[in-house]
CSV table of C-alpha atoms in Angstrom, one decimal:
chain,number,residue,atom,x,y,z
A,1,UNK,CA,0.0,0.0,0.0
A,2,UNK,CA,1.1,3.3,-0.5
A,3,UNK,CA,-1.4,5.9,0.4
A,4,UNK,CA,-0.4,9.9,1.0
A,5,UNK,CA,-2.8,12.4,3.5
A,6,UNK,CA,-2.1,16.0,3.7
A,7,UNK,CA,-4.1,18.0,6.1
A,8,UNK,CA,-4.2,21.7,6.1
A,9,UNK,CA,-0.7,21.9,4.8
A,10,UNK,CA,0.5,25.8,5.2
A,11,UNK,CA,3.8,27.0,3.8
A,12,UNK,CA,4.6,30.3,4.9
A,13,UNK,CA,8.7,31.5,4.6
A,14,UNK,CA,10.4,33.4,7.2
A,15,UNK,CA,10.4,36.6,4.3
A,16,UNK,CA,6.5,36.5,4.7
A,17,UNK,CA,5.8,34.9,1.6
A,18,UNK,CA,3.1,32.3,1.3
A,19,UNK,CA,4.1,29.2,-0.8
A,20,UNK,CA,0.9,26.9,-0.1
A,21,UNK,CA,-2.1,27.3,1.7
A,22,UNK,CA,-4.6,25.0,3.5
A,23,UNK,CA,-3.9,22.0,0.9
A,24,UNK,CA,-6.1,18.9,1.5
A,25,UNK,CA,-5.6,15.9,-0.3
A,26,UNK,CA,-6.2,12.2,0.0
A,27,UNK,CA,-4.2,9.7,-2.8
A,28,UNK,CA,-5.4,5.6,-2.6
A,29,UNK,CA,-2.1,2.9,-3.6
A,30,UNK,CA,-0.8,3.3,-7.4
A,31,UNK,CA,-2.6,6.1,-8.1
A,32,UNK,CA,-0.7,9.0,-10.6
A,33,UNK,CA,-1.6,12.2,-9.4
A,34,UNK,CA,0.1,15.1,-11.0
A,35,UNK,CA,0.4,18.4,-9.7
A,36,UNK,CA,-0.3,21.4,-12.3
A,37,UNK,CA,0.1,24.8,-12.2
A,38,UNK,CA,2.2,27.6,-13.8
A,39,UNK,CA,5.4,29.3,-12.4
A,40,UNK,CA,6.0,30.2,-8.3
A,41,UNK,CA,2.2,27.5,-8.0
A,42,UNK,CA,4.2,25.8,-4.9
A,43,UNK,CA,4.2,22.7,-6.9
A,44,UNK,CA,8.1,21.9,-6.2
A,45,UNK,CA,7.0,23.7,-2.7
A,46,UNK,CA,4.5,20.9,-2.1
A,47,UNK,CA,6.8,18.2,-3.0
A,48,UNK,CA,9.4,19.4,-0.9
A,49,UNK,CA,7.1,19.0,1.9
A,50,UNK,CA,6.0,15.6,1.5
A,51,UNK,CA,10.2,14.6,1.1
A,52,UNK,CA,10.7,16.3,4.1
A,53,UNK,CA,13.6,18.3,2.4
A,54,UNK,CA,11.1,21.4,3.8
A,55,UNK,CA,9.1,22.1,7.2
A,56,UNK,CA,5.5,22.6,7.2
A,57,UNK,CA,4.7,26.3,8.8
A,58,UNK,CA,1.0,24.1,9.8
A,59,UNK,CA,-0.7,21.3,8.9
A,60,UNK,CA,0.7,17.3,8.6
A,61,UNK,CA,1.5,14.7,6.2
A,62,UNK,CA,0.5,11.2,6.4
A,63,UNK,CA,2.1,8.4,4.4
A,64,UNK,CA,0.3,4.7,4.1
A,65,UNK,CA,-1.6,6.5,7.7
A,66,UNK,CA,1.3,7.1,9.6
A,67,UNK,CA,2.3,10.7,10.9
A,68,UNK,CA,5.2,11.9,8.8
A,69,UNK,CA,5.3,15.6,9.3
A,70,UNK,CA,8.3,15.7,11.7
A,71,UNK,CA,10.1,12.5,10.4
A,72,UNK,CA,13.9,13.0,8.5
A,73,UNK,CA,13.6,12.5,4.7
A,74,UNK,CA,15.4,9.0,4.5
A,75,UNK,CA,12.9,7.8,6.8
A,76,UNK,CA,10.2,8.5,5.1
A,77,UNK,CA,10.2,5.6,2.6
A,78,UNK,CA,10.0,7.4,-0.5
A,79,UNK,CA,12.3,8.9,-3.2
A,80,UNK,CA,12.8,12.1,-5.4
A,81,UNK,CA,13.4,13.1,-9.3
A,82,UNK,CA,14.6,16.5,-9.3
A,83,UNK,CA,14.3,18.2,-13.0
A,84,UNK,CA,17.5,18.5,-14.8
A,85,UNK,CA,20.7,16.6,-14.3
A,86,UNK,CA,21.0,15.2,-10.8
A,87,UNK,CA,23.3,12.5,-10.9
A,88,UNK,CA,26.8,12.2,-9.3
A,89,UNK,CA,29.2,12.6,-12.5
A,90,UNK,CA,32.1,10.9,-10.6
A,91,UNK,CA,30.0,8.1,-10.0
A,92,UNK,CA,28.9,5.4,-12.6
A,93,UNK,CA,25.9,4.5,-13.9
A,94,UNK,CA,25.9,1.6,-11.9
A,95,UNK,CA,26.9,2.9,-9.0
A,96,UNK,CA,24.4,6.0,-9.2
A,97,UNK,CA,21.5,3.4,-9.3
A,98,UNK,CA,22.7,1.7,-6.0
A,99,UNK,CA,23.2,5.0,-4.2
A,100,UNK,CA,20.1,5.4,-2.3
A,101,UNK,CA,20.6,1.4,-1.3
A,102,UNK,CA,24.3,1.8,-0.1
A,103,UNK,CA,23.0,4.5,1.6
A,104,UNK,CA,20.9,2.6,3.7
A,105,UNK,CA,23.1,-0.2,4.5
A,106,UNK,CA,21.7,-3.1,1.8
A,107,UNK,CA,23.4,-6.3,1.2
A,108,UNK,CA,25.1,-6.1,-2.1
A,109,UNK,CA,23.1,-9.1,-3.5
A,110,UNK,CA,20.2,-7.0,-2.6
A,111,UNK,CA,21.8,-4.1,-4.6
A,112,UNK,CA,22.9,-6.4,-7.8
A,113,UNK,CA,19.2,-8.2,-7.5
A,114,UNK,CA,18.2,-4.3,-7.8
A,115,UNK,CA,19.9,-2.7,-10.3
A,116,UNK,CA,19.7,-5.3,-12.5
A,117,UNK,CA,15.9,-5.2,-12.6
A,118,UNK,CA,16.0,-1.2,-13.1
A,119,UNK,CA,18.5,-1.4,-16.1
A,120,UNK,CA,16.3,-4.1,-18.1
A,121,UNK,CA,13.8,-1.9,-17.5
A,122,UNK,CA,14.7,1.5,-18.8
A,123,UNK,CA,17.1,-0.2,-20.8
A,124,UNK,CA,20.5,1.0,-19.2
A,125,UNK,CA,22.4,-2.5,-19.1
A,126,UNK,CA,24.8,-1.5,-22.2
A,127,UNK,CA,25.6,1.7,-20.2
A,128,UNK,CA,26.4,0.5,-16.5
A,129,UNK,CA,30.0,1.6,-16.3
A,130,UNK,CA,29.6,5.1,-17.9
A,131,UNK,CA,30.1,8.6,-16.2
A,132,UNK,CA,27.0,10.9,-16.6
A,133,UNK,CA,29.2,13.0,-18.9
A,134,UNK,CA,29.5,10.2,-21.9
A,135,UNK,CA,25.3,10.1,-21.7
A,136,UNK,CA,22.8,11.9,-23.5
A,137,UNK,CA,20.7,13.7,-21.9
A,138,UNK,CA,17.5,11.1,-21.9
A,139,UNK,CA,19.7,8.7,-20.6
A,140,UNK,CA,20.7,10.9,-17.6
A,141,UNK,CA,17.1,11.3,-17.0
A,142,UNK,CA,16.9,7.4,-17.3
A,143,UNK,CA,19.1,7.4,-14.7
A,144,UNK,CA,17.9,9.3,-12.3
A,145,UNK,CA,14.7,7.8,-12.7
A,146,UNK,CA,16.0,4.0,-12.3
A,147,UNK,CA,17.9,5.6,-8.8
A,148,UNK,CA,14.4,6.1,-7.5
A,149,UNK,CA,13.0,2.8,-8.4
A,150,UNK,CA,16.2,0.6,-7.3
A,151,UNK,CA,14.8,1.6,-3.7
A,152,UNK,CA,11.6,0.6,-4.1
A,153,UNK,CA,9.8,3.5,-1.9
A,154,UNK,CA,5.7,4.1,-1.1
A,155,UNK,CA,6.0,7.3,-3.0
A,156,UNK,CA,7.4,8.6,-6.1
A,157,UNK,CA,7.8,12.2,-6.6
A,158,UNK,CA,9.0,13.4,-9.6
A,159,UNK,CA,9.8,17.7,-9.8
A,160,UNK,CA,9.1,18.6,-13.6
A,161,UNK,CA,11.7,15.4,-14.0
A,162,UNK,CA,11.2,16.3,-18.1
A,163,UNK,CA,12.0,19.8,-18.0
A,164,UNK,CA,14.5,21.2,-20.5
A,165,UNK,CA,13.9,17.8,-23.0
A,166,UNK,CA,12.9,18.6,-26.3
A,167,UNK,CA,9.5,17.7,-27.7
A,168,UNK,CA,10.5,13.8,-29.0
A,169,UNK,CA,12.9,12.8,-25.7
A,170,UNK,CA,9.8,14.7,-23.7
A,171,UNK,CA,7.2,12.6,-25.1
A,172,UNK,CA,9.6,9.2,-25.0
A,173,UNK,CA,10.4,9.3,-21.3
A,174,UNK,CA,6.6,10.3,-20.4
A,175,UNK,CA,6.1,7.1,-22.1
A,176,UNK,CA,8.9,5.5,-19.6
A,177,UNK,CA,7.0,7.2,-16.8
A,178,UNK,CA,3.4,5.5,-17.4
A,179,UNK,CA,4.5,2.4,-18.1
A,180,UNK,CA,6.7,2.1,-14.9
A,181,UNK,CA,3.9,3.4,-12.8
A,182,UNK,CA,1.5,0.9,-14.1
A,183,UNK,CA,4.3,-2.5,-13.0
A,184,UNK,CA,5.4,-0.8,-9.9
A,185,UNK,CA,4.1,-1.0,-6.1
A,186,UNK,CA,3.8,2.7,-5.2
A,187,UNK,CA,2.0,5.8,-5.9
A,188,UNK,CA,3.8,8.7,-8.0
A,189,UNK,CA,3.1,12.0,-6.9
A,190,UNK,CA,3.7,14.1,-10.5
A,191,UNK,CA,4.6,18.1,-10.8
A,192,UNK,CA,4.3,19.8,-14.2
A,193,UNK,CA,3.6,23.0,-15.3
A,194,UNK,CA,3.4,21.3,-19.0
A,195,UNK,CA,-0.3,20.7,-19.8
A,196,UNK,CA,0.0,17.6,-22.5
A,197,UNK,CA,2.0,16.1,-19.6
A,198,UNK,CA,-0.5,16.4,-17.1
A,199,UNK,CA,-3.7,15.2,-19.7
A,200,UNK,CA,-1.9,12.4,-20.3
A,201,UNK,CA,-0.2,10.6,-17.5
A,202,UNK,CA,-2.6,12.0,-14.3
A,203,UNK,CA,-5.4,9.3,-13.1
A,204,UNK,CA,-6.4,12.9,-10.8
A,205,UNK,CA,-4.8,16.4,-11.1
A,206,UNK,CA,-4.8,18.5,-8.4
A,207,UNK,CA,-4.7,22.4,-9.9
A,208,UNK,CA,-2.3,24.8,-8.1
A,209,UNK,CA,-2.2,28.9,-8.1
A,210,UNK,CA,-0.2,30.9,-6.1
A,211,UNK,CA,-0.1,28.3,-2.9
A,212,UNK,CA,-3.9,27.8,-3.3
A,213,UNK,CA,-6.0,24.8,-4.6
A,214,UNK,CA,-8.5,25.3,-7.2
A,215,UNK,CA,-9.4,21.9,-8.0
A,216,UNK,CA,-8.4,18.1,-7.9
A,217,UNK,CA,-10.1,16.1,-9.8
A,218,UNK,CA,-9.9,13.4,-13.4
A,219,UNK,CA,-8.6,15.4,-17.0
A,220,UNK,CA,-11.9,15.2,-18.0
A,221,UNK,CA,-14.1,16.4,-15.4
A,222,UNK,CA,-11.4,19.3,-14.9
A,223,UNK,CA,-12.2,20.3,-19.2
A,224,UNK,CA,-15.4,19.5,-18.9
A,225,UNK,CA,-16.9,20.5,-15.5
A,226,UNK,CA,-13.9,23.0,-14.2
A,227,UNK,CA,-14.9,24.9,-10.9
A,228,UNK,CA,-13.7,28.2,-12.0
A,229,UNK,CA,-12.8,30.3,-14.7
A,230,UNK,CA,-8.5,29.9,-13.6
A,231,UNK,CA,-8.7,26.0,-14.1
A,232,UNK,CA,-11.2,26.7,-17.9
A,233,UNK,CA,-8.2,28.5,-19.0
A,234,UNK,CA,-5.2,26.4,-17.7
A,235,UNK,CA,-7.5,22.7,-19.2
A,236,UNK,CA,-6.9,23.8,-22.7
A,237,UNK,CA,-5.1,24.7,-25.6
A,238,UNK,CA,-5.3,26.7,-27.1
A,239,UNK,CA,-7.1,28.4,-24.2
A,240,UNK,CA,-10.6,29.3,-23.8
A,241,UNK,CA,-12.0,32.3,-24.8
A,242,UNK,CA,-13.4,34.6,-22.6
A,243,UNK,CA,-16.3,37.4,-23.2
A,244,UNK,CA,-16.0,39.3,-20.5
A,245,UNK,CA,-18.9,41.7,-18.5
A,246,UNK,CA,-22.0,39.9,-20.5
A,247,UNK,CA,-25.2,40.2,-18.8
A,248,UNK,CA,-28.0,37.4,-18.6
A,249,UNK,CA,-31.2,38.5,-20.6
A,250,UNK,CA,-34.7,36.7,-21.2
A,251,UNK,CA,-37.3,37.1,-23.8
A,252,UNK,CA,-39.8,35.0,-25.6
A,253,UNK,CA,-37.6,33.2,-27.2
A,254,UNK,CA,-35.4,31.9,-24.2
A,255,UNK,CA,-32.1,32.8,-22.1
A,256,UNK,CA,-29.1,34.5,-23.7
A,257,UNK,CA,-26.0,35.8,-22.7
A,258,UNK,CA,-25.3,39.7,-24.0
A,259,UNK,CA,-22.2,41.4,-24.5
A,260,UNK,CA,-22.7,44.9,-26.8
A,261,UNK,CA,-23.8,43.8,-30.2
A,262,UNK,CA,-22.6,39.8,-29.4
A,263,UNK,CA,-25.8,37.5,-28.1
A,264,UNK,CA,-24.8,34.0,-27.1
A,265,UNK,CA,-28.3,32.2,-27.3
A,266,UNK,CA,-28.5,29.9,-23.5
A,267,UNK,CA,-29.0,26.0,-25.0
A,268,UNK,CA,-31.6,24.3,-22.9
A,269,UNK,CA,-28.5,22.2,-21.0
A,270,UNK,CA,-26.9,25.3,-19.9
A,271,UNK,CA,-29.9,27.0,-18.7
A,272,UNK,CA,-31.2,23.8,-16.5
A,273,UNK,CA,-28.1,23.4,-15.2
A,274,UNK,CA,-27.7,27.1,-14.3
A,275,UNK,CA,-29.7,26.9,-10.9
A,276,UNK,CA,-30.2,30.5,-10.4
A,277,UNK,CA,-30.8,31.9,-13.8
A,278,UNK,CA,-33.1,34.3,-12.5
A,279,UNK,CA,-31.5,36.3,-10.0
A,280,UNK,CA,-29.1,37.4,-13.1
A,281,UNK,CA,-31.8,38.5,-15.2
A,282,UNK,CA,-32.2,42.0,-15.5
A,283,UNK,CA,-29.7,42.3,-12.7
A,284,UNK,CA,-26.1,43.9,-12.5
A,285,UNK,CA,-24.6,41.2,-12.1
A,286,UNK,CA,-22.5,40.1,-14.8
A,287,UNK,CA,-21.0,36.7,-16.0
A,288,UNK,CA,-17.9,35.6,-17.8
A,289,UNK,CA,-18.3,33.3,-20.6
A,290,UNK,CA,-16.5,30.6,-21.9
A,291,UNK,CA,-16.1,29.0,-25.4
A,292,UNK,CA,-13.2,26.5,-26.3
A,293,UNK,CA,-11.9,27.1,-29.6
A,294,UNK,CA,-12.5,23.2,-30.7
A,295,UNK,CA,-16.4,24.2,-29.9
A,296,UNK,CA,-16.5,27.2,-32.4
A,297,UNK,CA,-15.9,26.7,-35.8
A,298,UNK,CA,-14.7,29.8,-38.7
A,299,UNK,CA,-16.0,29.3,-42.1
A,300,UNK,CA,-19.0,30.8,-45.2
A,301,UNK,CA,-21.9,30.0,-43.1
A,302,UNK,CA,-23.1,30.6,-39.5
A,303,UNK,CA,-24.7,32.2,-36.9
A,304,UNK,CA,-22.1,35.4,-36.6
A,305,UNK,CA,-20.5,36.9,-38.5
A,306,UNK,CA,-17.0,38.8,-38.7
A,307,UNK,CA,-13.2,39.1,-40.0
A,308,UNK,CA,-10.9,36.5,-40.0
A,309,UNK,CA,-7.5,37.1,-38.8
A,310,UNK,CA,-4.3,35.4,-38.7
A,311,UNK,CA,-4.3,32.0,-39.4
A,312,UNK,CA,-2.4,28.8,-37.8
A,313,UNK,CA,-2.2,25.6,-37.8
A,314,UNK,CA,-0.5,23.4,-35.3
A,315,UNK,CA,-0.1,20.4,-37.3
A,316,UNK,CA,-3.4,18.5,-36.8
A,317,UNK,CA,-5.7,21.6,-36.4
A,318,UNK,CA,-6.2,25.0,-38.3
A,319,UNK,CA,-7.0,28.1,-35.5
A,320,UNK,CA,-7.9,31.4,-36.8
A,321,UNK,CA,-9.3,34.5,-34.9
A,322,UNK,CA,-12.7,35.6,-35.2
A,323,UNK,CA,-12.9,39.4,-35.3
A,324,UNK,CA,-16.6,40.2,-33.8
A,325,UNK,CA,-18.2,43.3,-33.7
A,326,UNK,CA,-17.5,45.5,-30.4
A,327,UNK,CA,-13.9,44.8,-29.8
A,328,UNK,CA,-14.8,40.3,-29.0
A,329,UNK,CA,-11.8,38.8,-30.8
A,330,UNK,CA,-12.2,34.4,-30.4
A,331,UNK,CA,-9.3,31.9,-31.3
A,332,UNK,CA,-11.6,29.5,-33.2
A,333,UNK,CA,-11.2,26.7,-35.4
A,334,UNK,CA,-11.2,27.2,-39.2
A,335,UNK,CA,-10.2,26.1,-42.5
A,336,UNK,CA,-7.5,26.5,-44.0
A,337,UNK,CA,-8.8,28.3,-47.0
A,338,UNK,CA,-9.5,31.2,-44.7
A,339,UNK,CA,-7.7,34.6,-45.4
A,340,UNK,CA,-7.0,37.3,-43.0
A,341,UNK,CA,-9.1,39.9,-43.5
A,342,UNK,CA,-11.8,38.3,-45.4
A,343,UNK,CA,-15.3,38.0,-44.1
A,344,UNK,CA,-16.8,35.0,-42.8
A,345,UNK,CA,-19.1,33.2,-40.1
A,346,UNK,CA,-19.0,31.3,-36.9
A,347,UNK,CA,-20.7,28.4,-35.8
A,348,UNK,CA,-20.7,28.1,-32.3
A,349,UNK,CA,-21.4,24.6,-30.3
A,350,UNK,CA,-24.2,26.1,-27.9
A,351,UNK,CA,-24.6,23.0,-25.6
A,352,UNK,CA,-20.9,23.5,-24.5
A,353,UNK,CA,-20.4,27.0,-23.4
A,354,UNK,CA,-19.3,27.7,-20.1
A,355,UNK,CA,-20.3,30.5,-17.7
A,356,UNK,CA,-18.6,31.9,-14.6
A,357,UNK,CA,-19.8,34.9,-12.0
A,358,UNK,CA,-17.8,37.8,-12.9
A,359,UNK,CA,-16.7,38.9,-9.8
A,360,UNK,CA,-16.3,35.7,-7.6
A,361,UNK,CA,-15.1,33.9,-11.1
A,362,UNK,CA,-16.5,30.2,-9.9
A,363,UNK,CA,-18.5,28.3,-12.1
A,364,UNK,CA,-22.4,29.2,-12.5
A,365,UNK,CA,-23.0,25.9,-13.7
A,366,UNK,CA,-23.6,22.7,-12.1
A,367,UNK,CA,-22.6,19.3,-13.0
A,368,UNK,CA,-24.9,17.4,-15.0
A,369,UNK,CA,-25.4,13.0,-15.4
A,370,UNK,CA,-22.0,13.7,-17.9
A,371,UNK,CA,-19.9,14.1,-14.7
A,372,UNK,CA,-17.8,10.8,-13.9
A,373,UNK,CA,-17.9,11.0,-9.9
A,374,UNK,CA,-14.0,9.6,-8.6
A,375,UNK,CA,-15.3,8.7,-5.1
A,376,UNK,CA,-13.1,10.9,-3.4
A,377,UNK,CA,-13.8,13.8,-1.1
A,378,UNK,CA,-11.6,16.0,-3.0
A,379,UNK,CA,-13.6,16.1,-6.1
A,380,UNK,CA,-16.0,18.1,-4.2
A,381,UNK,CA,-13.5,21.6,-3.1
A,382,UNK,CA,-15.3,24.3,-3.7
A,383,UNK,CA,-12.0,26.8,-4.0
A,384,UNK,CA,-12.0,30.5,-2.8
A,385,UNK,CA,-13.3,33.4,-4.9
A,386,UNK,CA,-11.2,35.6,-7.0
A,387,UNK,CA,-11.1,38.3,-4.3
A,388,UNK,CA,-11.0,35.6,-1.1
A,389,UNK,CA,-7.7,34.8,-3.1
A,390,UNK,CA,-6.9,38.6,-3.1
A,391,UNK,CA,-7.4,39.2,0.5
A,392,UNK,CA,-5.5,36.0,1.7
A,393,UNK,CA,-2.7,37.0,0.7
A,394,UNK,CA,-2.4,40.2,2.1
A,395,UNK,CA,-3.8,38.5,5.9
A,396,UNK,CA,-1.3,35.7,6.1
A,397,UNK,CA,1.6,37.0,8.4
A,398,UNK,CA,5.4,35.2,8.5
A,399,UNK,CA,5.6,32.4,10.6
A,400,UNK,CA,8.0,30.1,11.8
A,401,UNK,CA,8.8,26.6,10.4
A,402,UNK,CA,8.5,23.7,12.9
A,403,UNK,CA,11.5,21.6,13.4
A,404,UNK,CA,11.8,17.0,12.5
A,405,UNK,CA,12.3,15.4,15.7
């Protein structure tokens, strides 16, 4: 078993500044969680924590249900990929596997029995006896990767381990990744700020911004059902479009959403799922909206119309933006026969539009019999609003850490 509990984890530095605050999670044994966010997100922060190689200003840290939070990081029965080159470059390949094992006083059978099994897996045996320097650089990663597995720990943490990799030896080793999380023993714990990394290795993804969790749940309830309008615009990419300061309006012929001259006609999912519609209408309040570029589509027909702009394709998708009327400018889909500057008409997916309050920035829209439920308690964090956010960070004062016993 290799289970990981974090209860109102706080990370506060002696300068004042607040790396993490009041994190929650739960993970169950082989689970791959990854944790996502962009720059100075405290997802190296939070990893740091669970080694141990950082104090906790408040909260604690369980591992397989035991109290961890004070306990040295070699006793804590996991192990660490750092991004980049970490590897001793006087040592061998061989003996940079056996490290953490020598470390801790195995027999050398035990060490043998182990390396051996790491270099048929990531396919190091022709390489044993090298110095990091006469390696590429996926081999290095290889590596340092088969050093955490020779031990054989609870937990594997990995801190954006494919950082500085180019797009091939990025997608190869994510490949090595899964498949050694699916044949080994223990949970890994994942940190990326790289979005096709997280979509495709994370069983959960637990969504970081400035210390604070927004939300932790599957890929696809985070794209499909996301719980504010932070997490719609990291789940995509190209990112979600945003209309900003549209007002809800009725009128005979149903709900709409109404920005200037632009009207986004409410489908009839949106509006039952939109639980109160009614204290919008009419009112001042105003509501964000949300439409994915692959649920819009440029071409001659459709409901709106406008200019094209530039055009791109990113290999297996042509993106153009929409010029609307009032100042809206969309990344939509298109063809590639589309010209900047020509007229043309968008088709927008009505049943898939998202909306979010404008001044607290969560979700307006509840989740529907299309939401997979995971089981866990986490699924259901509701995170702060945008100006809870605001305000926390100006309240929390510096604090000091505690110290391991």
């Amino acid at each position: 078993m290799a289970s990981l509990k974090l209860t109102a984890l706080n990370k506060v530095y002696p300068s004042g500044e607040k790396a993490l605050y009041n994190v929650n999670l739960e993970t169950t044994d082989r689970e791959f969680l990854v944790v996502y966010g962009g720059e100075a997100s405290g997802k190296s922060t939070l990893l740091r924590l669970i080694a141990g190689l950082e104090d906790p200003t408040e909260g604690e840290i369980f591992i397989d249900g035991k109290d961890m939070t004070d306990v040295i990081p070699k006793d804590r029965n996991l192990a660490m990929v750092f991004r980049g080159d970490t590897l001793y470059p006087a040592l061998s390949v061989f003996d940079n596997l056996a490290f953490g094992l020598k470390q801790r006083n195995a027999p050398q059978a035990l060490i043998k029995e182990r390396v051996k099994a790491v270099s048929e897996i990531l396919g190091l045996n022709d390489v044993l006896y090298r110095k990091p320097k006469q390696l590429t650089a996926a081999t290095r990663q290889r590596v340092a990767i088969g050093r955490a597995l020779a031990r054989e720990p609870k937990l594997y943490l990995f801190d954006e381990p494919l950082n500085g990799l180019d797009d091939v030896l990025r997608r190869d080793m994510l490949d090595v990744i899964i498949n050694l999380q699916a044949r080994m023993e223990g949970s890994f714990i994942y940190a990326t700020k790289n979005l096709s990394e997280a979509m495709t290795a994370a069983t959960r993804i637990l969504v970081l911004k400035n210390g604070l969790v927004q939300q932790i749940d599957t890929p696809a309830n985070l794209y499909d059902y996301p719980v504010n309008a932070y997490v719609a615009f990291l789940m995509g990419a190209p990112t979600i479009n945003f209309v900003q300061k549209a007002k809800i309006q009725k009128s005979e012929y149903g709900y709409k959403a109404v920005c200037g001259n632009f009207e986004i006609p409410l489908a009839e999912n949106i509006v039952s799922r939109f639980e109160n519609i009614d204290e919008y209408v009419g009112a001042e309040k105003e509501v964000i909206v949300g439409i994915r570029p692959e649920d819009a589509f440029a071409g001659k027909e459709g409901t709106f119309k406008g200019t094209v702009g530039k055009v791109e394709s990113d290999g297996d998708n042509v993106y153009c933006e929409f010029n609307l009327d009032g100042g809206i400018s969309l990344i939509v889909g298109g063809q590639s026969k589309l010209k900047c500057g020509e007229t043309a008409h968008l088709n927008v997916d009505l049943s898939r539009v998202y909306l979010f309050d404008g001044v607290t920035r969560l979700t307006l829209l509840k989740r529907d019999e299309g939401y997979v439920k995971t089981g866990y308690a986490d699924a259901d964090f509701v995170p702060l609003t945008f100006e809870e956010e605001r305000g926390l960070t100006e309240k929390l004062p510096p604090r000091k850490d505690k110290k391991k016993k």
